[in-house]
PDB file of C-alpha atoms in Angstrom:
ATOM      1  CA  MET A   9     147.897  43.907 233.430  1.00  0.00           C
ATOM      2  CA  ASP A  10     148.667  43.348 229.822  1.00  0.00           C
ATOM      3  CA  LYS A  11     146.384  45.247 227.296  1.00  0.00           C
ATOM      4  CA  THR A  12     145.494  41.982 225.464  1.00  0.00           C
ATOM      5  CA  ILE A  13     144.482  40.172 228.650  1.00  0.00           C
ATOM      6  CA  MET A  14     142.456  43.180 229.758  1.00  0.00           C
ATOM      7  CA  ARG A  15     140.744  43.626 226.415  1.00  0.00           C
ATOM      8  CA  ASN A  16     139.820  39.853 226.268  1.00  0.00           C
ATOM      9  CA  GLU A  17     138.530  39.849 229.903  1.00  0.00           C
ATOM     10  CA  VAL A  18     136.274  42.814 229.287  1.00  0.00           C
ATOM     11  CA  LEU A  19     135.052  41.540 225.982  1.00  0.00           C
ATOM     12  CA  SER A  20     134.221  38.136 227.487  1.00  0.00           C
ATOM     13  CA  VAL A  21     132.082  39.922 230.161  1.00  0.00           C
ATOM     14  CA  LEU A  22     130.283  42.139 227.695  1.00  0.00           C
ATOM     15  CA  LYS A  23     129.461  39.092 225.356  1.00  0.00           C
ATOM     16  CA  GLU A  24     127.435  37.569 228.256  1.00  0.00           C
ATOM     17  CA  MET A  25     124.862  40.328 227.914  1.00  0.00           C
ATOM     18  CA  ASP A  26     121.510  39.192 226.437  1.00  0.00           C
ATOM     19  CA  SER A  27     119.974  41.006 223.508  1.00  0.00           C
ATOM     20  CA  LEU A  28     117.400  42.964 225.551  1.00  0.00           C
ATOM     21  CA  THR A  29     119.915  44.059 228.111  1.00  0.00           C
ATOM     22  CA  TYR A  30     122.312  45.199 225.409  1.00  0.00           C
ATOM     23  CA  GLN A  31     119.674  47.258 223.598  1.00  0.00           C
ATOM     24  CA  THR A  32     118.163  48.690 226.827  1.00  0.00           C
ATOM     25  CA  ARG A  33     121.620  49.811 228.134  1.00  0.00           C
ATOM     26  CA  SER A  34     122.742  51.085 224.747  1.00  0.00           C
ATOM     27  CA  ALA A  35     119.500  53.166 224.592  1.00  0.00           C
ATOM     28  CA  GLN A  36     120.286  54.680 228.014  1.00  0.00           C
ATOM     29  CA  ILE A  37     123.795  55.755 226.812  1.00  0.00           C
ATOM     30  CA  THR A  38     122.268  57.241 223.621  1.00  0.00           C
ATOM     31  CA  GLN A  39     119.739  59.254 225.686  1.00  0.00           C
ATOM     32  CA  SER A  40     122.527  60.477 227.902  1.00  0.00           C
ATOM     33  CA  LEU A  41     124.630  61.525 224.897  1.00  0.00           C
ATOM     34  CA  LEU A  42     121.712  63.288 223.372  1.00  0.00           C
ATOM     35  CA  ASN A  43     121.340  65.357 226.581  1.00  0.00           C
ATOM     36  CA  GLU A  44     124.855  66.736 226.081  1.00  0.00           C
ATOM     37  CA  GLU A  45     124.595  70.408 224.916  1.00  0.00           C
ATOM     38  CA  GLN A  46     127.861  70.129 223.031  1.00  0.00           C
ATOM     39  CA  ILE A  47     126.607  67.195 221.030  1.00  0.00           C
ATOM     40  CA  LEU A  48     123.302  68.972 220.111  1.00  0.00           C
ATOM     41  CA  GLN A  49     125.314  71.978 218.921  1.00  0.00           C
ATOM     42  CA  SER A  50     127.624  69.925 216.749  1.00  0.00           C
ATOM     43  CA  LYS A  51     127.564  70.134 213.008  1.00  0.00           C
ATOM     44  CA  ILE A  52     129.418  66.902 212.243  1.00  0.00           C
ATOM     45  CA  ILE A  53     129.854  63.993 214.543  1.00  0.00           C
ATOM     46  CA  GLY A  54     132.557  61.380 213.872  1.00  0.00           C
ATOM     47  CA  ILE A  55     131.374  58.008 214.874  1.00  0.00           C
ATOM     48  CA  THR A  56     132.247  54.347 214.295  1.00  0.00           C
ATOM     49  CA  ILE A  57     129.570  51.813 213.203  1.00  0.00           C
ATOM     50  CA  SER A  58     129.319  49.472 216.118  1.00  0.00           C
ATOM     51  CA  SER A  59     129.374  45.755 216.332  1.00  0.00           C
ATOM     52  CA  PHE A  60     128.188  43.768 219.282  1.00  0.00           C
ATOM     53  CA  PRO A  61     129.298  43.964 222.145  1.00  0.00           C
ATOM     54  CA  GLU A  62     130.217  47.710 221.603  1.00  0.00           C
ATOM     55  CA  VAL A  63     127.597  50.210 222.637  1.00  0.00           C
ATOM     56  CA  ASP A  64     125.090  50.327 219.772  1.00  0.00           C
ATOM     57  CA  THR A  65     125.681  53.302 217.501  1.00  0.00           C
ATOM     58  CA  TRP A  66     123.155  52.485 214.741  1.00  0.00           C
ATOM     59  CA  HIS A  67     120.185  53.939 216.637  1.00  0.00           C
ATOM     60  CA  LEU A  68     122.249  56.836 217.766  1.00  0.00           C
ATOM     61  CA  ILE A  69     123.201  57.668 214.167  1.00  0.00           C
ATOM     62  CA  GLU A  70     119.489  57.617 213.212  1.00  0.00           C
ATOM     63  CA  HIS A  71     118.775  60.078 216.239  1.00  0.00           C
ATOM     64  CA  LEU A  72     121.674  62.403 215.052  1.00  0.00           C
ATOM     65  CA  TRP A  73     120.216  62.409 211.487  1.00  0.00           C
ATOM     66  CA  SER A  74     116.659  63.242 212.842  1.00  0.00           C
ATOM     67  CA  LEU A  75     118.269  66.271 214.772  1.00  0.00           C
ATOM     68  CA  GLY A  76     119.934  67.510 211.558  1.00  0.00           C
ATOM     69  CA  ILE A  77     123.463  66.574 212.742  1.00  0.00           C
ATOM     70  CA  ARG A  78     125.777  65.283 209.983  1.00  0.00           C
ATOM     71  CA  VAL A  79     127.529  61.946 210.613  1.00  0.00           C
ATOM     72  CA  ALA A  80     130.945  60.961 209.482  1.00  0.00           C
ATOM     73  CA  VAL A  81     132.253  57.416 209.805  1.00  0.00           C
ATOM     74  CA  PRO A  82     135.721  56.125 209.353  1.00  0.00           C
ATOM     75  CA  LYS A  83     137.231  54.132 206.516  1.00  0.00           C
ATOM     76  CA  CYS A  84     140.310  52.246 207.647  1.00  0.00           C
ATOM     77  CA  HIS A  85     143.464  51.639 205.445  1.00  0.00           C
ATOM     78  CA  ALA A  86     145.134  48.499 206.539  1.00  0.00           C
ATOM     79  CA  LYS A  87     148.401  49.151 204.851  1.00  0.00           C
ATOM     80  CA  THR A  88     149.041  52.531 206.418  1.00  0.00           C
ATOM     81  CA  ARG A  89     146.965  51.851 209.535  1.00  0.00           C
ATOM     82  CA  ASP A  90     145.291  55.207 209.247  1.00  0.00           C
ATOM     83  CA  MET A  91     141.800  56.233 208.561  1.00  0.00           C
ATOM     84  CA  GLN A  92     139.663  58.809 206.747  1.00  0.00           C
ATOM     85  CA  PHE A  93     136.122  59.916 207.625  1.00  0.00           C
ATOM     86  CA  TYR A  94     133.348  60.061 205.145  1.00  0.00           C
ATOM     87  CA  GLU A  95     129.822  61.594 205.539  1.00  0.00           C
ATOM     88  CA  ILE A  96     126.942  58.993 205.399  1.00  0.00           C
ATOM     89  CA  THR A  97     123.314  59.996 204.985  1.00  0.00           C
ATOM     90  CA  SER A  98     122.023  56.465 204.780  1.00  0.00           C
ATOM     91  CA  PHE A  99     123.106  52.998 206.010  1.00  0.00           C
ATOM     92  CA  ASP A 100     122.975  52.076 202.311  1.00  0.00           C
ATOM     93  CA  GLN A 101     126.239  53.913 201.850  1.00  0.00           C
ATOM     94  CA  LEU A 102     128.060  51.333 203.918  1.00  0.00           C
ATOM     95  CA  GLU A 103     129.780  48.075 202.906  1.00  0.00           C
ATOM     96  CA  ILE A 104     130.996  45.194 204.930  1.00  0.00           C
ATOM     97  CA  VAL A 105     134.827  44.897 204.943  1.00  0.00           C
ATOM     98  CA  TYR A 106     137.409  42.813 206.770  1.00  0.00           C
ATOM     99  CA  MET A 107     136.416  41.546 210.223  1.00  0.00           C
ATOM    100  CA  LYS A 108     132.757  42.268 209.357  1.00  0.00           C
ATOM    101  CA  LEU A 109     133.203  45.872 209.935  1.00  0.00           C
ATOM    102  CA  HIS A 110     130.817  48.364 208.429  1.00  0.00           C
ATOM    103  CA  GLU A 111     132.523  51.182 206.565  1.00  0.00           C
ATOM    104  CA  PRO A 112     131.533  53.926 204.234  1.00  0.00           C
ATOM    105  CA  LYS A 113     131.769  53.459 200.425  1.00  0.00           C
ATOM    106  CA  PRO A 114     134.253  56.221 199.415  1.00  0.00           C
ATOM    107  CA  GLU A 115     132.985  56.324 195.827  1.00  0.00           C
ATOM    108  CA  ILE A 116     129.418  57.469 196.897  1.00  0.00           C
ATOM    109  CA  THR A 117     130.284  59.525 200.000  1.00  0.00           C
ATOM    110  CA  ASN A 118     132.053  62.824 200.661  1.00  0.00           C
ATOM    111  CA  LYS A 119     135.374  62.914 202.582  1.00  0.00           C
ATOM    112  CA  ILE A 120     135.338  64.896 205.810  1.00  0.00           C
ATOM    113  CA  ASN A 121     138.540  66.477 207.060  1.00  0.00           C
ATOM    114  CA  ALA A 122     139.529  66.041 210.687  1.00  0.00           C
ATOM    115  CA  GLU A 123     139.136  69.746 211.500  1.00  0.00           C
ATOM    116  CA  ASP A 124     135.553  69.706 210.326  1.00  0.00           C
ATOM    117  CA  ILE A 125     134.516  67.120 212.884  1.00  0.00           C
ATOM    118  CA  SER A 126     132.913  68.972 215.778  1.00  0.00           C
ATOM    119  CA  TYR A 127     132.848  66.053 218.114  1.00  0.00           C
ATOM    120  CA  LEU A 128     134.624  62.624 217.890  1.00  0.00           C
ATOM    121  CA  ILE A 129     133.098  59.615 219.491  1.00  0.00           C
ATOM    122  CA  VAL A 130     136.102  57.364 220.188  1.00  0.00           C
ATOM    123  CA  PRO A 131     135.528  53.579 220.489  1.00  0.00           C
ATOM    124  CA  GLY A 132     137.362  51.381 222.908  1.00  0.00           C
ATOM    125  CA  VAL A 133     137.201  48.240 224.999  1.00  0.00           C
ATOM    126  CA  VAL A 134     138.535  49.347 228.336  1.00  0.00           C
ATOM    127  CA  PHE A 135     138.798  52.827 229.808  1.00  0.00           C
ATOM    128  CA  ASP A 136     140.089  54.397 232.884  1.00  0.00           C
ATOM    129  CA  THR A 137     138.573  57.509 234.629  1.00  0.00           C
ATOM    130  CA  LEU A 138     141.311  59.671 233.255  1.00  0.00           C
ATOM    131  CA  GLY A 139     140.182  58.909 229.754  1.00  0.00           C
ATOM    132  CA  PHE A 140     142.936  56.570 228.597  1.00  0.00           C
ATOM    133  CA  ARG A 141     141.753  53.503 226.673  1.00  0.00           C
ATOM    134  CA  VAL A 142     142.591  50.180 225.409  1.00  0.00           C
ATOM    135  CA  GLY A 143     141.193  49.798 221.960  1.00  0.00           C
ATOM    136  CA  PHE A 144     140.785  46.846 219.662  1.00  0.00           C
ATOM    137  CA  GLY A 145     144.532  46.735 218.823  1.00  0.00           C
ATOM    138  CA  GLY A 146     144.648  48.238 215.395  1.00  0.00           C
ATOM    139  CA  GLY A 147     145.990  51.705 216.454  1.00  0.00           C
ATOM    140  CA  TYR A 148     143.698  53.530 213.945  1.00  0.00           C
ATOM    141  CA  TYR A 149     142.216  55.921 216.460  1.00  0.00           C
ATOM    142  CA  ASP A 150     145.567  56.461 218.175  1.00  0.00           C
ATOM    143  CA  ARG A 151     146.986  57.807 214.915  1.00  0.00           C
ATOM    144  CA  PHE A 152     143.926  59.866 214.106  1.00  0.00           C
ATOM    145  CA  LEU A 153     143.984  61.539 217.492  1.00  0.00           C
ATOM    146  CA  GLN A 154     147.466  62.768 216.934  1.00  0.00           C
ATOM    147  CA  LYS A 155     146.026  65.118 214.318  1.00  0.00           C
ATOM    148  CA  TYR A 156     142.513  65.677 215.666  1.00  0.00           C
ATOM    149  CA  LYS A 157     142.282  68.774 217.797  1.00  0.00           C
ATOM    150  CA  GLY A 158     138.498  68.763 218.567  1.00  0.00           C
ATOM    151  CA  ALA A 159     136.428  67.363 221.556  1.00  0.00           C
ATOM    152  CA  THR A 160     136.302  63.628 222.232  1.00  0.00           C
ATOM    153  CA  ILE A 161     133.860  61.406 224.021  1.00  0.00           C
ATOM    154  CA  SER A 162     133.617  57.608 224.532  1.00  0.00           C
ATOM    155  CA  LEU A 163     130.575  55.537 225.007  1.00  0.00           C
ATOM    156  CA  ALA A 164     130.846  52.403 227.211  1.00  0.00           C
ATOM    157  CA  PHE A 165     129.094  50.083 229.527  1.00  0.00           C
ATOM    158  CA  ASP A 166     129.924  50.476 233.140  1.00  0.00           C
ATOM    159  CA  GLU A 167     131.911  47.215 233.114  1.00  0.00           C
ATOM    160  CA  GLN A 168     134.408  48.771 230.547  1.00  0.00           C
ATOM    161  CA  VAL A 169     135.642  51.358 233.091  1.00  0.00           C
ATOM    162  CA  VAL A 170     138.431  50.228 235.419  1.00  0.00           C
ATOM    163  CA  PRO A 171     140.728  52.296 237.868  1.00  0.00           C
ATOM    164  CA  THR A 172     143.648  52.202 235.461  1.00  0.00           C
ATOM    165  CA  VAL A 173     144.752  50.895 232.004  1.00  0.00           C
ATOM    166  CA  PRO A 174     148.348  50.340 230.675  1.00  0.00           C
ATOM    167  CA  LYS A 175     149.613  53.619 228.995  1.00  0.00           C
ATOM    168  CA  GLU A 176     152.192  54.142 226.345  1.00  0.00           C
ATOM    169  CA  HIS A 177     153.821  57.524 225.602  1.00  0.00           C
ATOM    170  CA  HIS A 178     151.695  58.020 222.379  1.00  0.00           C
ATOM    171  CA  ASP A 179     148.379  57.298 223.975  1.00  0.00           C
ATOM    172  CA  LEU A 180     145.940  60.174 224.059  1.00  0.00           C
ATOM    173  CA  PRO A 181     142.972  60.159 226.366  1.00  0.00           C
ATOM    174  CA  VAL A 182     139.389  61.227 225.656  1.00  0.00           C
ATOM    175  CA  ASP A 183     137.727  64.131 227.285  1.00  0.00           C
ATOM    176  CA  ILE A 184     134.502  62.370 228.496  1.00  0.00           C
ATOM    177  CA  ILE A 185     133.416  58.839 229.111  1.00  0.00           C
ATOM    178  CA  LEU A 186     129.634  58.301 229.180  1.00  0.00           C
ATOM    179  CA  THR A 187     128.203  54.954 230.485  1.00  0.00           C
ATOM    180  CA  ASP A 188     124.716  53.718 231.310  1.00  0.00           C
ATOM    181  CA  GLN A 189     125.319  54.746 234.894  1.00  0.00           C
ATOM    182  CA  ASN A 190     128.065  57.376 235.014  1.00  0.00           C
ATOM    183  CA  LYS A 191     129.742  60.251 233.358  1.00  0.00           C
ATOM    184  CA  TRP A 192     133.386  60.956 233.751  1.00  0.00           C
ATOM    185  CA  ILE A 193     134.785  64.491 232.899  1.00  0.00           C
ATOM    186  CA  CYS A 194     138.189  62.999 232.323  1.00  0.00           C
ATOM    187  CA  HIS A 195     140.049  66.153 231.252  1.00  0.00           C
ATOM    188  CA  ALA A 196     138.995  67.855 234.628  1.00  0.00           C
ATOM    189  CA  GLN A 197     140.409  64.842 236.580  1.00  0.00           C
ATOM    190  CA  ARG A 198     143.610  65.188 234.643  1.00  0.00           C
ATOM    191  CA  GLY A 199     143.944  68.781 235.829  1.00  0.00           C
ATOM    192  CA  LYS A 200     142.757  70.493 232.508  1.00  0.00           C
ATOM    193  CA  SER A 201     140.030  73.071 232.433  1.00  0.00           C
TER     194      SER A 201
END
């Protein structure tokens, strides 16, 4: 199946969720993530500010702050299609940019290098159990993952995980997918240790 069709079909299903279901399921995923020892030992977590129907990361970020874990969020550069992470300590350090995305204000936040991010939470729309993903189509994370060597995890609702997604030669899978009902150790399924 074509990536665009797959993306649109899954987004259509997710948008059917009512607000209470969305918040409850997001909270379950947040709790599962906060039970991950590697997350709790992280110094800096790289994470995108969510928009419905993505798994809610706003509350997750508040939990990370309360645990003393630093949070870095990406600023996308449309001309070059790359992104740079900046540490935020308050949601007041965000601005609304194109497509209603929330991104850090570089003038009041500190740049974080890729190698300083302990764990990267990679967004996506559709995933397979090997960790390959269909994103939102911009390719920003694909480019960033080329240079990022740390651990990766994706948060998703169960409906977002399918048996297989279309893959291209440059696609890099995530290590773990965590949903409200399952946890896939993708690197183990791909034969890595």
